[in-house]
PDB file of C-alpha atoms in Angstrom:
ATOM      1  CA  MET Y   1       1.702 -19.151  12.595  1.00  0.00           C
ATOM      2  CA  LYS Y   2      -1.567 -20.164  14.220  1.00  0.00           C
ATOM      3  CA  SER Y   3      -4.982 -19.246  12.922  1.00  0.00           C
ATOM      4  CA  HIS Y   4      -7.023 -16.806  15.022  1.00  0.00           C
ATOM      5  CA  SER Y   5     -10.737 -16.291  15.394  1.00  0.00           C
ATOM      6  CA  ILE Y   6     -10.234 -12.702  14.274  1.00  0.00           C
ATOM      7  CA  ARG Y   7      -9.530 -11.988  10.613  1.00  0.00           C
ATOM      8  CA  GLN Y   8      -7.548  -8.815  10.109  1.00  0.00           C
ATOM      9  CA  PRO Y   9      -8.774  -6.316   7.509  1.00  0.00           C
ATOM     10  CA  VAL Y  10      -6.690  -5.099   4.561  1.00  0.00           C
ATOM     11  CA  PHE Y  11      -5.759  -1.483   3.873  1.00  0.00           C
ATOM     12  CA  PHE Y  12      -4.675   0.501   0.877  1.00  0.00           C
ATOM     13  CA  VAL Y  13      -2.946   3.699   1.984  1.00  0.00           C
ATOM     14  CA  SER Y  14      -1.813   6.690  -0.010  1.00  0.00           C
ATOM     15  CA  HIS Y  15       1.649   7.087   1.465  1.00  0.00           C
ATOM     16  CA  GLY Y  16       2.389  10.704   0.577  1.00  0.00           C
ATOM     17  CA  GLY Y  17       5.598  12.270  -0.651  1.00  0.00           C
ATOM     18  CA  GLY Y  18       9.065  11.356   0.582  1.00  0.00           C
ATOM     19  CA  PRO Y  19       9.803  11.728   4.312  1.00  0.00           C
ATOM     20  CA  TRP Y  20       6.875  14.026   5.057  1.00  0.00           C
ATOM     21  CA  PRO Y  21       6.171  12.812   8.635  1.00  0.00           C
ATOM     22  CA  TRP Y  22       9.604  14.125   9.685  1.00  0.00           C
ATOM     23  CA  MET Y  23       9.042  17.576   8.147  1.00  0.00           C
ATOM     24  CA  PRO Y  24       6.817  19.832  10.314  1.00  0.00           C
ATOM     25  CA  ALA Y  25       6.124  22.343   7.553  1.00  0.00           C
ATOM     26  CA  LEU Y  26       5.132  19.642   5.082  1.00  0.00           C
ATOM     27  CA  ARG Y  27       3.034  17.760   7.642  1.00  0.00           C
ATOM     28  CA  LYS Y  28       0.591  20.685   7.697  1.00  0.00           C
ATOM     29  CA  GLN Y  29      -0.380  19.775   4.129  1.00  0.00           C
ATOM     30  CA  TYR Y  30      -0.888  16.143   5.146  1.00  0.00           C
ATOM     31  CA  MET Y  31      -3.141  16.675   8.161  1.00  0.00           C
ATOM     32  CA  GLN Y  32      -6.071  14.664   6.808  1.00  0.00           C
ATOM     33  CA  LEU Y  33      -3.882  11.796   5.649  1.00  0.00           C
ATOM     34  CA  GLU Y  34      -2.076  11.763   8.984  1.00  0.00           C
ATOM     35  CA  GLN Y  35      -5.375  11.624  10.839  1.00  0.00           C
ATOM     36  CA  SER Y  36      -6.519   8.657   8.747  1.00  0.00           C
ATOM     37  CA  LEU Y  37      -3.269   6.721   9.082  1.00  0.00           C
ATOM     38  CA  SER Y  38      -3.134   7.315  12.824  1.00  0.00           C
ATOM     39  CA  GLN Y  39      -6.504   5.562  13.258  1.00  0.00           C
ATOM     40  CA  ILE Y  40      -5.610   2.284  11.539  1.00  0.00           C
ATOM     41  CA  LEU Y  41      -4.234   0.385  14.534  1.00  0.00           C
ATOM     42  CA  LYS Y  42      -6.613   2.076  16.967  1.00  0.00           C
ATOM     43  CA  GLY Y  43      -9.560   0.654  15.075  1.00  0.00           C
ATOM     44  CA  LEU Y  44      -8.407  -2.955  15.073  1.00  0.00           C
ATOM     45  CA  THR Y  45      -9.974  -5.530  17.374  1.00  0.00           C
ATOM     46  CA  GLN Y  46      -6.548  -7.078  17.977  1.00  0.00           C
ATOM     47  CA  GLN Y  47      -3.040  -5.739  17.494  1.00  0.00           C
ATOM     48  CA  PRO Y  48      -1.427  -7.672  14.633  1.00  0.00           C
ATOM     49  CA  GLN Y  49       1.466 -10.025  15.218  1.00  0.00           C
ATOM     50  CA  ALA Y  50       3.191  -8.489  12.192  1.00  0.00           C
ATOM     51  CA  ILE Y  51       2.465  -6.337   9.155  1.00  0.00           C
ATOM     52  CA  LEU Y  52       2.999  -7.327   5.536  1.00  0.00           C
ATOM     53  CA  MET Y  53       3.570  -4.201   3.461  1.00  0.00           C
ATOM     54  CA  VAL Y  54       3.351  -4.149  -0.342  1.00  0.00           C
ATOM     55  CA  SER Y  55       5.011  -0.934  -1.466  1.00  0.00           C
ATOM     56  CA  ALA Y  56       4.869   0.807  -4.847  1.00  0.00           C
ATOM     57  CA  HIS Y  57       8.585   1.508  -4.441  1.00  0.00           C
ATOM     58  CA  TRP Y  58       9.806  -2.052  -4.881  1.00  0.00           C
ATOM     59  CA  GLU Y  59       9.627  -3.993  -8.142  1.00  0.00           C
ATOM     60  CA  GLU Y  60      11.448  -7.219  -8.977  1.00  0.00           C
ATOM     61  CA  ARG Y  61      11.544  -9.727 -11.837  1.00  0.00           C
ATOM     62  CA  ILE Y  62       9.744 -12.193  -9.562  1.00  0.00           C
ATOM     63  CA  PHE Y  63       7.924 -11.454  -6.335  1.00  0.00           C
ATOM     64  CA  THR Y  64      10.493 -10.943  -3.591  1.00  0.00           C
ATOM     65  CA  VAL Y  65      10.044 -10.745   0.165  1.00  0.00           C
ATOM     66  CA  GLN Y  66      12.302  -9.200   2.770  1.00  0.00           C
ATOM     67  CA  GLY Y  67      14.275 -11.586   4.938  1.00  0.00           C
ATOM     68  CA  ALA Y  68      16.407  -9.231   7.034  1.00  0.00           C
ATOM     69  CA  GLN Y  69      15.834  -9.281  10.778  1.00  0.00           C
ATOM     70  CA  HIS Y  70      16.716  -5.584  11.056  1.00  0.00           C
ATOM     71  CA  PRO Y  71      16.223  -3.933   7.659  1.00  0.00           C
ATOM     72  CA  THR Y  72      18.196  -0.795   6.902  1.00  0.00           C
ATOM     73  CA  MET Y  73      16.657   2.382   5.456  1.00  0.00           C
ATOM     74  CA  LEU Y  74      16.427   3.166   1.741  1.00  0.00           C
ATOM     75  CA  TYR Y  75      16.212   6.915   1.226  1.00  0.00           C
ATOM     76  CA  ASP Y  76      14.578   6.581  -2.173  1.00  0.00           C
ATOM     77  CA  TYR Y  77      13.700  10.255  -2.667  1.00  0.00           C
ATOM     78  CA  TYR Y  78      15.615  13.350  -3.664  1.00  0.00           C
ATOM     79  CA  GLY Y  79      15.563  17.074  -3.052  1.00  0.00           C
ATOM     80  CA  PHE Y  80      14.666  16.907   0.632  1.00  0.00           C
ATOM     81  CA  PRO Y  81      16.570  18.432   3.591  1.00  0.00           C
ATOM     82  CA  GLN Y  82      19.803  16.702   4.541  1.00  0.00           C
ATOM     83  CA  GLU Y  83      18.494  15.564   7.911  1.00  0.00           C
ATOM     84  CA  THR Y  84      15.829  13.446   6.219  1.00  0.00           C
ATOM     85  CA  TYR Y  85      18.581  11.172   4.915  1.00  0.00           C
ATOM     86  CA  ALA Y  86      19.394  10.133   8.466  1.00  0.00           C
ATOM     87  CA  ILE Y  87      15.909   9.342   9.763  1.00  0.00           C
ATOM     88  CA  ASP Y  88      15.190   5.888  11.100  1.00  0.00           C
ATOM     89  CA  TYR Y  89      12.123   3.714  11.476  1.00  0.00           C
ATOM     90  CA  PRO Y  90      13.529   0.988  13.749  1.00  0.00           C
ATOM     91  CA  SER Y  91      11.080  -1.813  13.047  1.00  0.00           C
ATOM     92  CA  SER Y  92      12.248  -5.404  12.929  1.00  0.00           C
ATOM     93  CA  GLY Y  93      11.626  -8.026  10.287  1.00  0.00           C
ATOM     94  CA  HIS Y  94       9.743 -11.241  11.043  1.00  0.00           C
ATOM     95  CA  ALA Y  95      11.281 -14.534   9.923  1.00  0.00           C
ATOM     96  CA  GLU Y  96       8.099 -16.543  10.362  1.00  0.00           C
ATOM     97  CA  LEU Y  97       6.078 -14.132   8.224  1.00  0.00           C
ATOM     98  CA  THR Y  98       8.734 -14.241   5.515  1.00  0.00           C
ATOM     99  CA  LYS Y  99       8.518 -18.035   5.600  1.00  0.00           C
ATOM    100  CA  ARG Y 100       4.722 -18.015   5.411  1.00  0.00           C
ATOM    101  CA  VAL Y 101       4.712 -15.667   2.406  1.00  0.00           C
ATOM    102  CA  VAL Y 102       7.083 -18.031   0.603  1.00  0.00           C
ATOM    103  CA  GLU Y 103       4.938 -21.036   1.513  1.00  0.00           C
ATOM    104  CA  GLN Y 104       1.723 -19.424   0.343  1.00  0.00           C
ATOM    105  CA  LEU Y 105       3.130 -18.391  -3.021  1.00  0.00           C
ATOM    106  CA  GLN Y 106       4.935 -21.646  -3.651  1.00  0.00           C
ATOM    107  CA  ALA Y 107       1.700 -23.528  -2.959  1.00  0.00           C
ATOM    108  CA  ALA Y 108       0.222 -21.743  -5.991  1.00  0.00           C
ATOM    109  CA  ASN Y 109       3.360 -22.253  -8.108  1.00  0.00           C
ATOM    110  CA  ILE Y 110       4.145 -18.543  -7.987  1.00  0.00           C
ATOM    111  CA  ASP Y 111       7.867 -17.803  -8.153  1.00  0.00           C
ATOM    112  CA  ILE Y 112       9.107 -16.092  -5.007  1.00  0.00           C
ATOM    113  CA  SER Y 113      12.550 -15.173  -3.700  1.00  0.00           C
ATOM    114  CA  ILE Y 114      13.909 -13.794  -0.425  1.00  0.00           C
ATOM    115  CA  ASP Y 115      16.113 -10.709  -0.261  1.00  0.00           C
ATOM    116  CA  ASN Y 116      18.087 -10.716   2.983  1.00  0.00           C
ATOM    117  CA  SER Y 117      19.703  -7.330   2.422  1.00  0.00           C
ATOM    118  CA  ARG Y 118      16.996  -4.972   1.176  1.00  0.00           C
ATOM    119  CA  GLY Y 119      15.939  -2.200   3.512  1.00  0.00           C
ATOM    120  CA  TYR Y 120      12.689  -0.323   4.063  1.00  0.00           C
ATOM    121  CA  ASP Y 121      11.686   2.206   1.382  1.00  0.00           C
ATOM    122  CA  HIS Y 122       9.665   5.338   2.011  1.00  0.00           C
ATOM    123  CA  GLY Y 123       6.499   3.666   0.755  1.00  0.00           C
ATOM    124  CA  MET Y 124       6.812   1.712   3.985  1.00  0.00           C
ATOM    125  CA  PHE Y 125       8.444   3.959   6.537  1.00  0.00           C
ATOM    126  CA  ALA Y 126       6.577   7.200   5.757  1.00  0.00           C
ATOM    127  CA  PRO Y 127       3.096   5.817   6.456  1.00  0.00           C
ATOM    128  CA  MET Y 128       4.328   3.477   9.202  1.00  0.00           C
ATOM    129  CA  GLN Y 129       5.828   6.403  11.112  1.00  0.00           C
ATOM    130  CA  VAL Y 130       2.247   7.642  11.502  1.00  0.00           C
ATOM    131  CA  ILE Y 131       0.464   4.280  11.682  1.00  0.00           C
ATOM    132  CA  ASN Y 132       2.752   2.992  14.447  1.00  0.00           C
ATOM    133  CA  PRO Y 133       5.342   5.534  15.614  1.00  0.00           C
ATOM    134  CA  LYS Y 134       6.487   3.134  18.355  1.00  0.00           C
ATOM    135  CA  ALA Y 135       7.734   0.771  15.620  1.00  0.00           C
ATOM    136  CA  ASP Y 136       7.060  -2.177  17.917  1.00  0.00           C
ATOM    137  CA  ILE Y 137       5.207  -4.324  15.364  1.00  0.00           C
ATOM    138  CA  PRO Y 138       7.460  -6.215  12.925  1.00  0.00           C
ATOM    139  CA  VAL Y 139       7.066  -5.212   9.281  1.00  0.00           C
ATOM    140  CA  VAL Y 140       8.008  -7.296   6.245  1.00  0.00           C
ATOM    141  CA  GLN Y 141       7.918  -5.810   2.754  1.00  0.00           C
ATOM    142  CA  LEU Y 142       6.869  -7.693  -0.366  1.00  0.00           C
ATOM    143  CA  SER Y 143       7.687  -6.441  -3.855  1.00  0.00           C
ATOM    144  CA  LEU Y 144       5.551  -5.875  -6.894  1.00  0.00           C
ATOM    145  CA  LYS Y 145       6.390  -7.881 -10.010  1.00  0.00           C
ATOM    146  CA  LYS Y 146       7.847  -6.117 -13.033  1.00  0.00           C
ATOM    147  CA  GLY Y 147       5.404  -5.839 -15.901  1.00  0.00           C
ATOM    148  CA  LEU Y 148       2.799  -4.582 -13.425  1.00  0.00           C
ATOM    149  CA  ASP Y 149       0.069  -6.867 -14.700  1.00  0.00           C
ATOM    150  CA  PRO Y 150      -3.119  -6.256 -12.706  1.00  0.00           C
ATOM    151  CA  MET Y 151      -4.382  -9.856 -12.664  1.00  0.00           C
ATOM    152  CA  THR Y 152      -0.986 -11.159 -11.559  1.00  0.00           C
ATOM    153  CA  HIS Y 153      -1.208  -8.920  -8.494  1.00  0.00           C
ATOM    154  CA  ILE Y 154      -4.826  -9.816  -7.754  1.00  0.00           C
ATOM    155  CA  ILE Y 155      -3.751 -13.470  -7.755  1.00  0.00           C
ATOM    156  CA  LEU Y 156      -0.879 -12.576  -5.437  1.00  0.00           C
ATOM    157  CA  GLY Y 157      -3.376 -11.034  -3.038  1.00  0.00           C
ATOM    158  CA  ARG Y 158      -5.511 -14.170  -3.101  1.00  0.00           C
ATOM    159  CA  GLN Y 159      -2.540 -16.222  -1.947  1.00  0.00           C
ATOM    160  CA  LEU Y 160      -1.852 -13.796   0.875  1.00  0.00           C
ATOM    161  CA  ALA Y 161      -5.433 -13.768   2.150  1.00  0.00           C
ATOM    162  CA  LYS Y 162      -4.927 -16.703   4.530  1.00  0.00           C
ATOM    163  CA  LEU Y 163      -2.342 -14.677   6.465  1.00  0.00           C
ATOM    164  CA  ARG Y 164      -5.148 -12.441   7.667  1.00  0.00           C
ATOM    165  CA  GLU Y 165      -6.429 -15.376   9.738  1.00  0.00           C
ATOM    166  CA  GLU Y 166      -2.975 -15.687  11.313  1.00  0.00           C
ATOM    167  CA  ASN Y 167      -3.137 -12.174  12.794  1.00  0.00           C
ATOM    168  CA  ILE Y 168      -1.188 -10.564   9.973  1.00  0.00           C
ATOM    169  CA  LEU Y 169      -2.242  -7.094   8.839  1.00  0.00           C
ATOM    170  CA  ILE Y 170      -1.789  -6.519   5.106  1.00  0.00           C
ATOM    171  CA  ILE Y 171      -1.164  -2.925   4.029  1.00  0.00           C
ATOM    172  CA  ALA Y 172      -0.825  -1.981   0.367  1.00  0.00           C
ATOM    173  CA  SER Y 173       1.003   1.318  -0.031  1.00  0.00           C
ATOM    174  CA  GLY Y 174       0.833   3.537  -3.091  1.00  0.00           C
ATOM    175  CA  LEU Y 175      -1.054   6.621  -4.258  1.00  0.00           C
ATOM    176  CA  THR Y 176      -4.393   6.859  -6.018  1.00  0.00           C
ATOM    177  CA  TYR Y 177      -2.963   9.721  -8.101  1.00  0.00           C
ATOM    178  CA  HIS Y 178       0.684   9.757  -9.176  1.00  0.00           C
ATOM    179  CA  ASN Y 179       1.484  12.156 -11.991  1.00  0.00           C
ATOM    180  CA  LEU Y 180       4.470  14.017 -10.609  1.00  0.00           C
ATOM    181  CA  SER Y 181       4.590  16.437 -13.549  1.00  0.00           C
ATOM    182  CA  GLN Y 182       1.043  17.548 -12.680  1.00  0.00           C
ATOM    183  CA  PHE Y 183       1.064  17.385  -8.909  1.00  0.00           C
ATOM    184  CA  ASN Y 184      -0.835  20.573  -8.172  1.00  0.00           C
ATOM    185  CA  ALA Y 185      -4.207  22.230  -8.683  1.00  0.00           C
ATOM    186  CA  THR Y 186      -3.938  21.906 -12.476  1.00  0.00           C
ATOM    187  CA  ALA Y 187      -4.826  18.230 -11.969  1.00  0.00           C
ATOM    188  CA  GLU Y 188      -8.115  18.960 -10.211  1.00  0.00           C
ATOM    189  CA  LYS Y 189     -10.405  17.749 -13.007  1.00  0.00           C
ATOM    190  CA  GLU Y 190      -8.448  14.683 -14.111  1.00  0.00           C
ATOM    191  CA  SER Y 191      -7.573  13.466 -10.623  1.00  0.00           C
ATOM    192  CA  GLY Y 192     -11.199  13.900  -9.623  1.00  0.00           C
ATOM    193  CA  LEU Y 193     -12.443  11.876 -12.581  1.00  0.00           C
ATOM    194  CA  PHE Y 194     -10.105   8.990 -11.869  1.00  0.00           C
ATOM    195  CA  ASP Y 195     -10.675   9.090  -8.110  1.00  0.00           C
ATOM    196  CA  THR Y 196     -14.437   8.940  -8.623  1.00  0.00           C
ATOM    197  CA  TRP Y 197     -14.075   5.944 -10.939  1.00  0.00           C
ATOM    198  CA  LEU Y 198     -11.787   4.153  -8.493  1.00  0.00           C
ATOM    199  CA  HIS Y 199     -14.113   4.798  -5.561  1.00  0.00           C
ATOM    200  CA  GLU Y 200     -17.102   3.498  -7.507  1.00  0.00           C
ATOM    201  CA  THR Y 201     -15.145   0.441  -8.651  1.00  0.00           C
ATOM    202  CA  LEU Y 202     -13.955  -0.559  -5.191  1.00  0.00           C
ATOM    203  CA  VAL Y 203     -17.080   0.275  -3.201  1.00  0.00           C
ATOM    204  CA  ASN Y 204     -20.036  -0.279  -5.525  1.00  0.00           C
ATOM    205  CA  TYR Y 205     -19.148  -3.493  -7.354  1.00  0.00           C
ATOM    206  CA  ASP Y 206     -18.765  -7.060  -6.204  1.00  0.00           C
ATOM    207  CA  THR Y 207     -15.931  -9.444  -6.970  1.00  0.00           C
ATOM    208  CA  ASP Y 208     -16.181 -10.275 -10.658  1.00  0.00           C
ATOM    209  CA  ILE Y 209     -17.102  -6.837 -11.959  1.00  0.00           C
ATOM    210  CA  ARG Y 210     -14.669  -5.130  -9.584  1.00  0.00           C
ATOM    211  CA  ASN Y 211     -11.841  -7.333 -10.784  1.00  0.00           C
ATOM    212  CA  GLN Y 212     -12.683  -6.750 -14.438  1.00  0.00           C
ATOM    213  CA  ARG Y 213     -12.791  -2.988 -13.996  1.00  0.00           C
ATOM    214  CA  LEU Y 214      -9.419  -3.056 -12.238  1.00  0.00           C
ATOM    215  CA  ILE Y 215      -7.860  -5.335 -14.853  1.00  0.00           C
ATOM    216  CA  HIS Y 216      -8.943  -2.836 -17.504  1.00  0.00           C
ATOM    217  CA  TRP Y 217      -8.201   0.248 -15.397  1.00  0.00           C
ATOM    218  CA  GLU Y 218      -6.672   2.044 -18.396  1.00  0.00           C
ATOM    219  CA  ASN Y 219     -10.216   2.482 -19.734  1.00  0.00           C
ATOM    220  CA  ALA Y 220     -11.133   4.639 -16.741  1.00  0.00           C
ATOM    221  CA  PRO Y 221     -11.568   8.405 -17.202  1.00  0.00           C
ATOM    222  CA  ALA Y 222      -8.195  10.196 -17.109  1.00  0.00           C
ATOM    223  CA  ALA Y 223      -6.473   6.902 -16.264  1.00  0.00           C
ATOM    224  CA  ARG Y 224      -3.121   7.586 -17.910  1.00  0.00           C
ATOM    225  CA  PHE Y 225      -3.154  11.186 -16.754  1.00  0.00           C
ATOM    226  CA  ALA Y 226      -3.532  10.001 -13.174  1.00  0.00           C
ATOM    227  CA  HIS Y 227      -0.991   7.196 -13.610  1.00  0.00           C
ATOM    228  CA  PRO Y 228       1.488   7.718 -16.462  1.00  0.00           C
ATOM    229  CA  ARG Y 229       3.143   4.648 -14.967  1.00  0.00           C
ATOM    230  CA  GLU Y 230       0.977   2.443 -12.763  1.00  0.00           C
ATOM    231  CA  GLU Y 231       3.301   1.245 -10.005  1.00  0.00           C
ATOM    232  CA  HIS Y 232       1.494   3.366  -7.413  1.00  0.00           C
ATOM    233  CA  LEU Y 233      -1.864   1.900  -8.437  1.00  0.00           C
ATOM    234  CA  LEU Y 234      -0.844  -1.787  -8.480  1.00  0.00           C
ATOM    235  CA  PRO Y 235      -0.796  -2.236  -4.674  1.00  0.00           C
ATOM    236  CA  ILE Y 236      -4.584  -1.783  -4.823  1.00  0.00           C
ATOM    237  CA  MET Y 237      -4.777  -4.955  -6.901  1.00  0.00           C
ATOM    238  CA  VAL Y 238      -2.999  -6.881  -4.148  1.00  0.00           C
ATOM    239  CA  ALA Y 239      -5.366  -5.497  -1.513  1.00  0.00           C
ATOM    240  CA  VAL Y 240      -8.401  -6.434  -3.612  1.00  0.00           C
ATOM    241  CA  GLY Y 241      -7.081  -9.963  -4.132  1.00  0.00           C
ATOM    242  CA  ALA Y 242      -6.493 -10.393  -0.402  1.00  0.00           C
ATOM    243  CA  ALA Y 243     -10.078  -9.299   0.355  1.00  0.00           C
ATOM    244  CA  GLU Y 244     -11.703 -10.395  -2.866  1.00  0.00           C
ATOM    245  CA  ASN Y 245     -15.220 -11.060  -1.632  1.00  0.00           C
ATOM    246  CA  GLU Y 246     -15.357  -8.215   0.857  1.00  0.00           C
ATOM    247  CA  GLN Y 247     -16.721  -4.752   0.425  1.00  0.00           C
ATOM    248  CA  ALA Y 248     -14.415  -1.775   0.557  1.00  0.00           C
ATOM    249  CA  ILE Y 249     -14.977   1.472   2.366  1.00  0.00           C
ATOM    250  CA  ARG Y 250     -13.151   4.698   1.669  1.00  0.00           C
ATOM    251  CA  ASN Y 251     -11.491   5.658   4.940  1.00  0.00           C
ATOM    252  CA  TYR Y 252      -9.551   8.637   3.597  1.00  0.00           C
ATOM    253  CA  HIS Y 253     -10.405  11.199   0.936  1.00  0.00           C
ATOM    254  CA  GLU Y 254      -9.339  14.676  -0.039  1.00  0.00           C
ATOM    255  CA  SER Y 255     -10.460  16.593  -3.113  1.00  0.00           C
ATOM    256  CA  LYS Y 256      -8.256  19.636  -2.505  1.00  0.00           C
ATOM    257  CA  PHE Y 257      -4.935  18.027  -1.649  1.00  0.00           C
ATOM    258  CA  LEU Y 258      -2.117  20.438  -2.570  1.00  0.00           C
ATOM    259  CA  GLY Y 259      -4.704  22.838  -3.885  1.00  0.00           C
ATOM    260  CA  GLY Y 260      -6.908  20.540  -5.939  1.00  0.00           C
ATOM    261  CA  ILE Y 261      -5.799  16.905  -6.261  1.00  0.00           C
ATOM    262  CA  SER Y 262      -8.231  14.118  -5.364  1.00  0.00           C
ATOM    263  CA  VAL Y 263      -6.668  11.272  -3.365  1.00  0.00           C
ATOM    264  CA  SER Y 264      -8.152   8.384  -1.378  1.00  0.00           C
ATOM    265  CA  GLY Y 265      -7.414   5.425   0.873  1.00  0.00           C
ATOM    266  CA  PHE Y 266      -9.478   2.267   1.402  1.00  0.00           C
ATOM    267  CA  GLN Y 267     -10.180  -0.454   3.923  1.00  0.00           C
ATOM    268  CA  PHE Y 268     -11.329  -3.949   2.962  1.00  0.00           C
ATOM    269  CA  GLY Y 269     -12.996  -6.293   5.411  1.00  0.00           C
ATOM    270  CA  HIS Y 270     -14.410  -5.675   8.853  1.00  0.00           C
ATOM    271  CA  LEU Y 271     -12.502  -4.266  11.774  1.00  0.00           C
TER     272      LEU Y 271
END
């Protein structure tokens, strides 16, 4: 892929629960998130050639990238209406982007494999249904690496950064709060403490200090309450690595989500 004069920004999005964009009653609770997601492509100087999506819902022993030309759907949620197990986000894959991801990681001696059969999970298709409902921009997913080591994922992001100059939009998809046993107003205090720390870390600190705070994220207030398991936080590390020397802005925030949960989304780099 050719370099462009425009460097695409990087986004971290909170992707919400299950197939919410296809559920009118549930969408009412996601109005602010939907508004934020719907503005991502509208704010870009140039429509991306393809999107690289790092989803919290895919972990592998080594980093793994999608290779399918037409990925199927993975309905990786439970307890939702039957019709939500037949929804479709008909995006295509992108062979050249898959190749470039492999090249970039191999150049840094990072193990990488291609999965030609894996489909899209809801960490991809839920936000993408709002970001680009036309599904006319190819999307390739890239996994997290088991062990969920923060520095490993920051380094991954560094190796992906060059793709931004090739008109590739990088979107990291997770949730800034992900304690499913406390996903209601009882989490108001703890989710607020962690969200405040994360906002300060990403927005107020430059590269070295920001990285160190993220590497030691478990020291943050209410860290393990907000993330009993950190797979939904790790995509942020990839976004930070891909925009390591660039300031973040918070482009989405709610402090009363589902009655009291604090959640956020971030953009790195200029539009």
